[in-house]
Structures are given as structure tokens and as C-alpha cells.
Amino acid sequence: DHVVQAIRAAQMSRFRELYRKNDLLLVDDIHVFSRKGTTQEEFFHTFNTLHLECKQIILSANTPPQELEEIEPRLVSRFEWGIVLALTPLEEADRKKLLQNFLQELHLPLDEAIAKFLLEHFSSSPKALLQAVQALVLRLNLRESTSFPTLTEGLVRQILKDLLTKEEASAHHPEHILRFVAEECGVTVDAILGKGQVRELTLPRQIAMHFCREILKMPYPQIGRLFGRDHSTVISSVKNIQKGLDQEER
């Protein structure tokens, strides 16, 4: 957004000064730079400037650097210069403590049943959970009633309907499909994505490809990149599983 604004306002010099004269640069969701050539060009030079001056750079993404799509190789190679750490999901106890701390900051006492509802229905990430709480507070304050209503599960569902729908949609993600298929078939995700050709691996691989196509509506080339296969292999795998399903229905 800042790149686009700076270009439109003819203020690229000011933009570069803003980003390149810092002791620390922290960028969340670096994968959103995908296919944004001008932004990647500016970030490349910003990265180089800060790195040469031994400044701290911290980046996060939804995949390891080598799996980023439509990001220039020269950027990916620089991302790999540093220490790459996997961020594992919080344990249930940690999520509960996070919610309790956030509610205390907002001075919002919640019934234990409502807190449990939020924990169960916004489990994709801590960010989703906290956004739901923030939205709940804001929307309650914007309601016409001057008195704070007694919160019930039904009322929370009504107030957060859009966020609940978004959270449900986010549950359908390639990584979730891979983990589900791996667990059901008694293999590992690495094995599904690997080169093994025994039936114990090819069938789960084909099932996962089929789910990615049918549930997520992913293009064949994108599925191929995920599984390290040619798109023609993906098409064949999806058709093979669908053929088996059609035969079962008969």
C-alpha cells in the first residue's frame, strides 16, 4: 500500500528514507508480496540497505522461504540468510491464558461458556481469536441499547456471524487437508509430499490432491507445485479418485 501511495504521490524518496533509516524492520505475512513486482523490487533494495548496515530484519510468512510462490529468487535467497524458525500453534492452555489476559486488558468479563465458545470457534490462529474479541466488544458498544446485554451463545453467534463464516472457510487449507489425510491413512505429510510410489503413499497423495481440487478449487498447476508434481499428474490423480467415487455410488 505504501509503495503504491508513494508512486502516485511522486514521493518515492520519502518512502525509501522512511523504511531504510530504522534499526529494526518487522514485516508480517511477507507472502502477500507474491506477484507484486514493484513492491518486491523496493523491498529488495530496502533489505540490502538494512542488512549492509547490520540492522535487524524479522519476517514472517505462511510457509518456509523456499516454498514461497511468485517471490523473486533473489529475495528468497536473502530470506534464507538468517535463522528460519517454525512457529507451532499454541497449546490449548496457552490459548486460554492469552484470551484471559486480553479480556482483562479490555475489562470485559466473559462467562466461562462464552470464553469456551470463542476458543473452540476461533482456533486457526491467536490473531483470529483476538480479532473476534475486539469485534465483539466494538459491536456490542455500537448497539442501540445503552445497557450491556447478557451474552449468550446465540447472541455471540449473531454478532460475530461474518467472522465465524470466515473462520470456517479458513479451516479448509492445503496444510489442513494434508494433515487430515496423513492422519486418516497412517502416514506422514512428508511421505505424502515425497517421491515414494508404493500404494500406501500414492493413494493418500491422490486423495489429498482430489480434496485440494474439489474442496479448495485450487488450479491444477498450483496443486502440482504443492506436491512437487507436474499438473498432468495432478489431473490424472484427481480423475482416478473421482472414478473410484463414481463406481462406489453405483
mmCIF file of C-alpha atoms in Angstrom:
data_model
loop_
_atom_site.group_PDB
_atom_site.id
_atom_site.type_symbol
_atom_site.label_atom_id
_atom_site.label_comp_id
_atom_site.label_asym_id
_atom_site.label_seq_id
_atom_site.Cartn_x
_atom_site.Cartn_y
_atom_site.Cartn_z
ATOM 1 C CA ASP A 1 0.000 0.000 0.000
ATOM 2 C CA HIS A 2 2.796 2.410 0.881
ATOM 3 C CA VAL A 3 4.615 1.677 -2.377
ATOM 4 C CA VAL A 4 1.507 2.419 -4.430
ATOM 5 C CA GLN A 5 0.776 5.604 -2.482
ATOM 6 C CA ALA A 6 4.370 6.802 -2.814
ATOM 7 C CA ILE A 7 4.384 6.219 -6.574
ATOM 8 C CA ARG A 8 1.085 8.058 -7.046
ATOM 9 C CA ALA A 9 2.274 10.976 -4.933
ATOM 10 C CA ALA A 10 5.750 11.024 -6.505
ATOM 11 C CA GLN A 11 7.282 10.571 -3.047
ATOM 12 C CA MET A 12 9.493 7.512 -3.506
ATOM 13 C CA SER A 13 12.487 9.288 -1.953
ATOM 14 C CA ARG A 14 10.498 9.924 1.210
ATOM 15 C CA PHE A 15 9.221 6.349 1.171
ATOM 16 C CA ARG A 16 12.748 4.928 0.933
ATOM 17 C CA GLU A 17 14.014 7.146 3.704
ATOM 18 C CA LEU A 18 11.137 6.050 5.942
ATOM 19 C CA TYR A 19 11.915 2.348 5.557
ATOM 20 C CA ARG A 20 15.696 2.405 5.255
ATOM 21 C CA LYS A 21 16.614 4.552 8.266
ATOM 22 C CA ASN A 22 15.444 2.197 11.004
ATOM 23 C CA ASP A 23 17.206 -0.044 13.476
ATOM 24 C CA LEU A 24 14.538 -2.717 13.109
ATOM 25 C CA LEU A 25 12.220 -3.784 10.283
ATOM 26 C CA LEU A 26 9.497 -6.310 11.104
ATOM 27 C CA VAL A 27 7.182 -7.459 8.309
ATOM 28 C CA ASP A 28 4.312 -9.847 8.921
ATOM 29 C CA ASP A 29 2.857 -12.032 6.120
ATOM 30 C CA ILE A 30 5.674 -11.464 3.629
ATOM 31 C CA HIS A 31 3.892 -13.903 1.274
ATOM 32 C CA VAL A 32 1.413 -11.150 0.331
ATOM 33 C CA PHE A 33 4.228 -9.664 -1.798
ATOM 34 C CA SER A 34 3.534 -12.515 -4.243
ATOM 35 C CA ARG A 35 3.272 -11.264 -7.863
ATOM 36 C CA LYS A 36 3.826 -7.663 -6.752
ATOM 37 C CA GLY A 37 6.923 -6.876 -8.800
ATOM 38 C CA THR A 38 7.421 -3.221 -7.881
ATOM 39 C CA THR A 39 6.918 -3.911 -4.174
ATOM 40 C CA GLN A 40 9.429 -6.769 -4.313
ATOM 41 C CA GLU A 41 11.925 -4.526 -6.108
ATOM 42 C CA GLU A 42 11.650 -1.865 -3.401
ATOM 43 C CA PHE A 43 11.829 -4.439 -0.627
ATOM 44 C CA PHE A 44 14.944 -5.995 -2.208
ATOM 45 C CA HIS A 45 16.837 -2.692 -2.026
ATOM 46 C CA THR A 46 15.447 -1.927 1.438
ATOM 47 C CA PHE A 47 16.597 -5.333 2.655
ATOM 48 C CA ASN A 48 20.073 -4.837 1.198
ATOM 49 C CA THR A 49 20.437 -1.380 2.741
ATOM 50 C CA LEU A 50 19.455 -2.522 6.229
ATOM 51 C CA HIS A 51 21.474 -5.735 6.002
ATOM 52 C CA LEU A 52 24.645 -3.893 4.995
ATOM 53 C CA GLU A 53 24.173 -1.610 7.988
ATOM 54 C CA CYS A 54 23.763 -4.662 10.262
ATOM 55 C CA LYS A 55 20.195 -3.736 11.192
ATOM 56 C CA GLN A 56 17.702 -6.301 12.485
ATOM 57 C CA ILE A 57 15.190 -7.732 10.000
ATOM 58 C CA ILE A 58 12.379 -10.025 11.123
ATOM 59 C CA LEU A 59 9.943 -11.571 8.642
ATOM 60 C CA SER A 60 7.051 -13.968 8.925
ATOM 61 C CA ALA A 61 5.187 -15.966 6.273
ATOM 62 C CA ASN A 62 2.753 -18.835 5.978
ATOM 63 C CA THR A 63 5.430 -21.127 4.500
ATOM 64 C CA PRO A 64 9.212 -21.611 4.753
ATOM 65 C CA PRO A 65 11.207 -19.290 2.441
ATOM 66 C CA GLN A 66 11.887 -21.952 -0.192
ATOM 67 C CA GLU A 67 8.145 -22.635 -0.566
ATOM 68 C CA LEU A 68 7.108 -19.029 -1.191
ATOM 69 C CA GLU A 69 5.319 -18.705 -4.535
ATOM 70 C CA GLU A 70 5.793 -15.887 -7.043
ATOM 71 C CA ILE A 71 8.531 -14.297 -4.923
ATOM 72 C CA GLU A 72 11.761 -13.401 -6.722
ATOM 73 C CA PRO A 73 14.566 -15.964 -6.153
ATOM 74 C CA ARG A 74 16.974 -13.201 -5.097
ATOM 75 C CA LEU A 75 14.597 -12.300 -2.258
ATOM 76 C CA VAL A 76 14.049 -15.915 -1.230
ATOM 77 C CA SER A 77 17.814 -16.455 -1.056
ATOM 78 C CA ARG A 78 18.156 -13.444 1.240
ATOM 79 C CA PHE A 79 15.326 -14.652 3.448
ATOM 80 C CA GLU A 80 17.315 -17.861 3.931
ATOM 81 C CA TRP A 81 20.414 -15.976 5.109
ATOM 82 C CA GLY A 82 19.022 -15.688 8.591
ATOM 83 C CA ILE A 83 17.643 -18.158 11.102
ATOM 84 C CA VAL A 84 14.424 -19.832 9.969
ATOM 85 C CA LEU A 85 12.107 -20.886 12.790
ATOM 86 C CA ALA A 86 8.802 -22.735 12.583
ATOM 87 C CA LEU A 87 6.030 -21.211 14.667
ATOM 88 C CA THR A 88 3.941 -24.022 16.098
ATOM 89 C CA PRO A 89 0.306 -23.487 17.158
ATOM 90 C CA LEU A 90 -0.274 -22.597 20.792
ATOM 91 C CA GLU A 91 -1.347 -25.338 23.155
ATOM 92 C CA GLU A 92 -4.903 -25.152 24.464
ATOM 93 C CA ALA A 93 -3.776 -23.937 27.890
ATOM 94 C CA ASP A 94 -1.719 -21.156 26.298
ATOM 95 C CA ARG A 95 -4.637 -20.060 24.111
ATOM 96 C CA LYS A 96 -6.887 -19.937 27.159
ATOM 97 C CA LYS A 97 -4.336 -17.835 29.060
ATOM 98 C CA LEU A 98 -3.944 -15.497 26.079
ATOM 99 C CA LEU A 99 -7.703 -14.981 25.948
ATOM 100 C CA GLN A 100 -7.932 -14.343 29.684
ATOM 101 C CA ASN A 101 -5.138 -11.752 29.559
ATOM 102 C CA PHE A 102 -6.745 -9.989 26.611
ATOM 103 C CA LEU A 103 -10.148 -9.898 28.317
ATOM 104 C CA GLN A 104 -8.524 -8.357 31.393
ATOM 105 C CA GLU A 105 -6.921 -5.637 29.260
ATOM 106 C CA LEU A 106 -10.324 -4.836 27.753
ATOM 107 C CA HIS A 107 -12.056 -5.023 31.149
ATOM 108 C CA LEU A 108 -14.507 -7.476 29.627
ATOM 109 C CA PRO A 109 -15.743 -10.195 31.984
ATOM 110 C CA LEU A 110 -16.960 -13.163 29.950
ATOM 111 C CA ASP A 111 -18.919 -16.150 31.107
ATOM 112 C CA GLU A 112 -16.805 -19.316 31.000
ATOM 113 C CA ALA A 113 -19.169 -20.863 28.452
ATOM 114 C CA ILE A 114 -18.750 -17.873 26.104
ATOM 115 C CA ALA A 115 -14.978 -17.936 26.514
ATOM 116 C CA LYS A 116 -15.031 -21.648 25.666
ATOM 117 C CA PHE A 117 -17.157 -20.904 22.603
ATOM 118 C CA LEU A 118 -14.630 -18.355 21.345
ATOM 119 C CA LEU A 119 -11.716 -20.723 21.942
ATOM 120 C CA GLU A 120 -13.439 -23.529 20.071
ATOM 121 C CA HIS A 121 -14.651 -21.495 17.099
ATOM 122 C CA PHE A 122 -11.608 -19.267 16.548
ATOM 123 C CA SER A 123 -8.834 -21.817 16.709
ATOM 124 C CA SER A 124 -6.992 -21.140 13.437
ATOM 125 C CA SER A 125 -4.646 -18.574 14.994
ATOM 126 C CA PRO A 126 -4.222 -16.298 18.034
ATOM 127 C CA LYS A 127 -4.847 -13.348 15.713
ATOM 128 C CA ALA A 128 -8.271 -14.700 14.724
ATOM 129 C CA LEU A 129 -9.193 -15.211 18.384
ATOM 130 C CA LEU A 130 -8.175 -11.701 19.438
ATOM 131 C CA GLN A 131 -9.868 -10.113 16.421
ATOM 132 C CA ALA A 132 -13.083 -11.888 17.372
ATOM 133 C CA VAL A 133 -12.910 -10.485 20.903
ATOM 134 C CA GLN A 134 -12.181 -6.978 19.622
ATOM 135 C CA ALA A 135 -15.082 -7.191 17.179
ATOM 136 C CA LEU A 136 -17.372 -8.450 19.936
ATOM 137 C CA VAL A 137 -16.533 -5.501 22.182
ATOM 138 C CA LEU A 138 -16.841 -2.905 19.416
ATOM 139 C CA ARG A 139 -20.113 -4.241 18.048
ATOM 140 C CA LEU A 140 -21.652 -4.511 21.494
ATOM 141 C CA ASN A 141 -20.777 -0.872 22.162
ATOM 142 C CA LEU A 142 -22.291 0.202 18.838
ATOM 143 C CA ARG A 143 -25.636 -1.431 19.538
ATOM 144 C CA GLU A 144 -28.517 0.928 20.284
ATOM 145 C CA SER A 145 -29.097 -0.474 23.760
ATOM 146 C CA THR A 146 -27.372 1.579 26.430
ATOM 147 C CA SER A 147 -27.137 -1.359 28.823
ATOM 148 C CA PHE A 148 -24.571 -4.080 28.304
ATOM 149 C CA PRO A 149 -26.581 -7.184 27.277
ATOM 150 C CA THR A 150 -26.285 -10.577 28.878
ATOM 151 C CA LEU A 151 -24.141 -12.536 26.464
ATOM 152 C CA THR A 152 -25.469 -15.853 25.261
ATOM 153 C CA GLU A 153 -24.018 -18.195 22.675
ATOM 154 C CA GLY A 154 -26.829 -17.257 20.306
ATOM 155 C CA LEU A 155 -26.111 -13.539 20.639
ATOM 156 C CA VAL A 156 -22.374 -14.069 20.126
ATOM 157 C CA ARG A 157 -23.116 -16.141 17.005
ATOM 158 C CA GLN A 158 -25.301 -13.335 15.690
ATOM 159 C CA ILE A 159 -22.782 -10.574 16.408
ATOM 160 C CA LEU A 160 -19.796 -12.484 15.015
ATOM 161 C CA LYS A 161 -21.593 -14.202 12.132
ATOM 162 C CA ASP A 162 -19.244 -12.878 9.445
ATOM 163 C CA LEU A 163 -16.100 -13.766 11.401
ATOM 164 C CA LEU A 164 -17.430 -17.252 12.144
ATOM 165 C CA THR A 165 -18.035 -17.782 8.426
ATOM 166 C CA LYS A 166 -14.527 -16.558 7.626
ATOM 167 C CA GLU A 167 -13.010 -18.798 10.284
ATOM 168 C CA GLU A 168 -14.892 -21.816 8.961
ATOM 169 C CA ALA A 169 -13.610 -21.106 5.461
ATOM 170 C CA SER A 170 -10.019 -20.779 6.708
ATOM 171 C CA ALA A 171 -10.240 -24.272 8.167
ATOM 172 C CA HIS A 172 -10.142 -25.572 4.595
ATOM 173 C CA HIS A 173 -6.476 -25.047 3.798
ATOM 174 C CA PRO A 174 -3.996 -27.267 1.905
ATOM 175 C CA GLU A 175 -1.969 -27.891 5.067
ATOM 176 C CA HIS A 176 -5.105 -28.915 6.953
ATOM 177 C CA ILE A 177 -6.063 -31.315 4.172
ATOM 178 C CA LEU A 178 -2.585 -32.828 4.144
ATOM 179 C CA ARG A 179 -2.597 -33.348 7.910
ATOM 180 C CA PHE A 180 -6.115 -34.829 7.851
ATOM 181 C CA VAL A 181 -5.319 -37.294 5.055
ATOM 182 C CA ALA A 182 -1.992 -38.233 6.647
ATOM 183 C CA GLU A 183 -3.644 -38.982 9.994
ATOM 184 C CA GLU A 184 -6.500 -40.961 8.444
ATOM 185 C CA CYS A 185 -4.145 -43.040 6.276
ATOM 186 C CA GLY A 186 -1.496 -43.576 8.937
ATOM 187 C CA VAL A 187 1.343 -41.863 7.067
ATOM 188 C CA THR A 188 3.211 -38.584 7.432
ATOM 189 C CA VAL A 189 2.733 -35.363 5.485
ATOM 190 C CA ASP A 190 6.369 -35.566 4.355
ATOM 191 C CA ALA A 191 5.697 -39.033 2.962
ATOM 192 C CA ILE A 192 2.677 -37.785 1.006
ATOM 193 C CA LEU A 193 4.743 -34.959 -0.461
ATOM 194 C CA GLY A 194 7.726 -37.256 -1.050
ATOM 195 C CA LYS A 195 8.738 -39.412 -4.004
ATOM 196 C CA GLY A 196 7.551 -42.795 -2.730
ATOM 197 C CA GLN A 197 5.481 -44.748 -5.255
ATOM 198 C CA VAL A 198 4.119 -47.593 -3.135
ATOM 199 C CA ARG A 199 0.315 -47.763 -2.961
ATOM 200 C CA GLU A 200 0.364 -46.917 0.762
ATOM 201 C CA LEU A 201 1.622 -43.460 -0.291
ATOM 202 C CA THR A 202 0.236 -42.918 -3.797
ATOM 203 C CA LEU A 203 -3.389 -43.394 -2.706
ATOM 204 C CA PRO A 204 -3.238 -40.820 0.165
ATOM 205 C CA ARG A 205 -1.392 -38.472 -2.210
ATOM 206 C CA GLN A 206 -4.131 -38.791 -4.821
ATOM 207 C CA ILE A 207 -6.851 -38.330 -2.192
ATOM 208 C CA ALA A 208 -5.176 -35.151 -0.911
ATOM 209 C CA MET A 209 -4.873 -33.820 -4.475
ATOM 210 C CA HIS A 210 -8.557 -34.586 -5.051
ATOM 211 C CA PHE A 211 -9.579 -32.707 -1.889
ATOM 212 C CA CYS A 212 -7.433 -29.713 -2.875
ATOM 213 C CA ARG A 213 -9.175 -29.621 -6.224
ATOM 214 C CA GLU A 214 -12.752 -30.354 -5.149
ATOM 215 C CA ILE A 215 -12.885 -28.548 -1.798
ATOM 216 C CA LEU A 216 -10.455 -25.658 -2.266
ATOM 217 C CA LYS A 217 -10.953 -25.310 -6.036
ATOM 218 C CA MET A 218 -7.190 -24.945 -6.440
ATOM 219 C CA PRO A 219 -5.876 -24.787 -10.041
ATOM 220 C CA TYR A 220 -4.058 -27.916 -11.208
ATOM 221 C CA PRO A 221 -0.680 -26.126 -11.585
ATOM 222 C CA GLN A 222 -0.931 -24.790 -8.008
ATOM 223 C CA ILE A 223 -1.664 -28.279 -6.678
ATOM 224 C CA GLY A 224 1.263 -29.552 -8.716
ATOM 225 C CA ARG A 225 3.613 -27.045 -7.092
ATOM 226 C CA LEU A 226 2.350 -28.031 -3.646
ATOM 227 C CA PHE A 227 3.001 -31.722 -4.275
ATOM 228 C CA GLY A 228 6.094 -31.283 -6.445
ATOM 229 C CA ARG A 229 4.369 -32.868 -9.437
ATOM 230 C CA ASP A 230 3.500 -31.931 -12.992
ATOM 231 C CA HIS A 231 -0.054 -30.654 -13.430
ATOM 232 C CA SER A 232 -0.837 -33.583 -15.752
ATOM 233 C CA THR A 233 -0.063 -35.954 -12.858
ATOM 234 C CA VAL A 234 -2.467 -33.978 -10.678
ATOM 235 C CA ILE A 235 -5.225 -34.194 -13.307
ATOM 236 C CA SER A 236 -4.729 -37.953 -13.593
ATOM 237 C CA SER A 237 -4.779 -38.393 -9.798
ATOM 238 C CA VAL A 238 -7.954 -36.335 -9.349
ATOM 239 C CA LYS A 239 -9.707 -38.255 -12.136
ATOM 240 C CA ASN A 240 -8.596 -41.569 -10.620
ATOM 241 C CA ILE A 241 -10.137 -40.756 -7.223
ATOM 242 C CA GLN A 242 -13.311 -39.373 -8.798
ATOM 243 C CA LYS A 243 -13.644 -42.536 -10.898
ATOM 244 C CA GLY A 244 -13.422 -44.644 -7.731
ATOM 245 C CA LEU A 245 -16.067 -42.490 -6.025
ATOM 246 C CA ASP A 246 -18.401 -42.770 -9.024
ATOM 247 C CA GLN A 247 -18.056 -46.549 -9.051
ATOM 248 C CA GLU A 248 -18.892 -46.720 -5.321
ATOM 249 C CA GLU A 249 -22.051 -44.678 -5.865
ATOM 250 C CA ARG A 250 -23.232 -47.149 -8.455
#
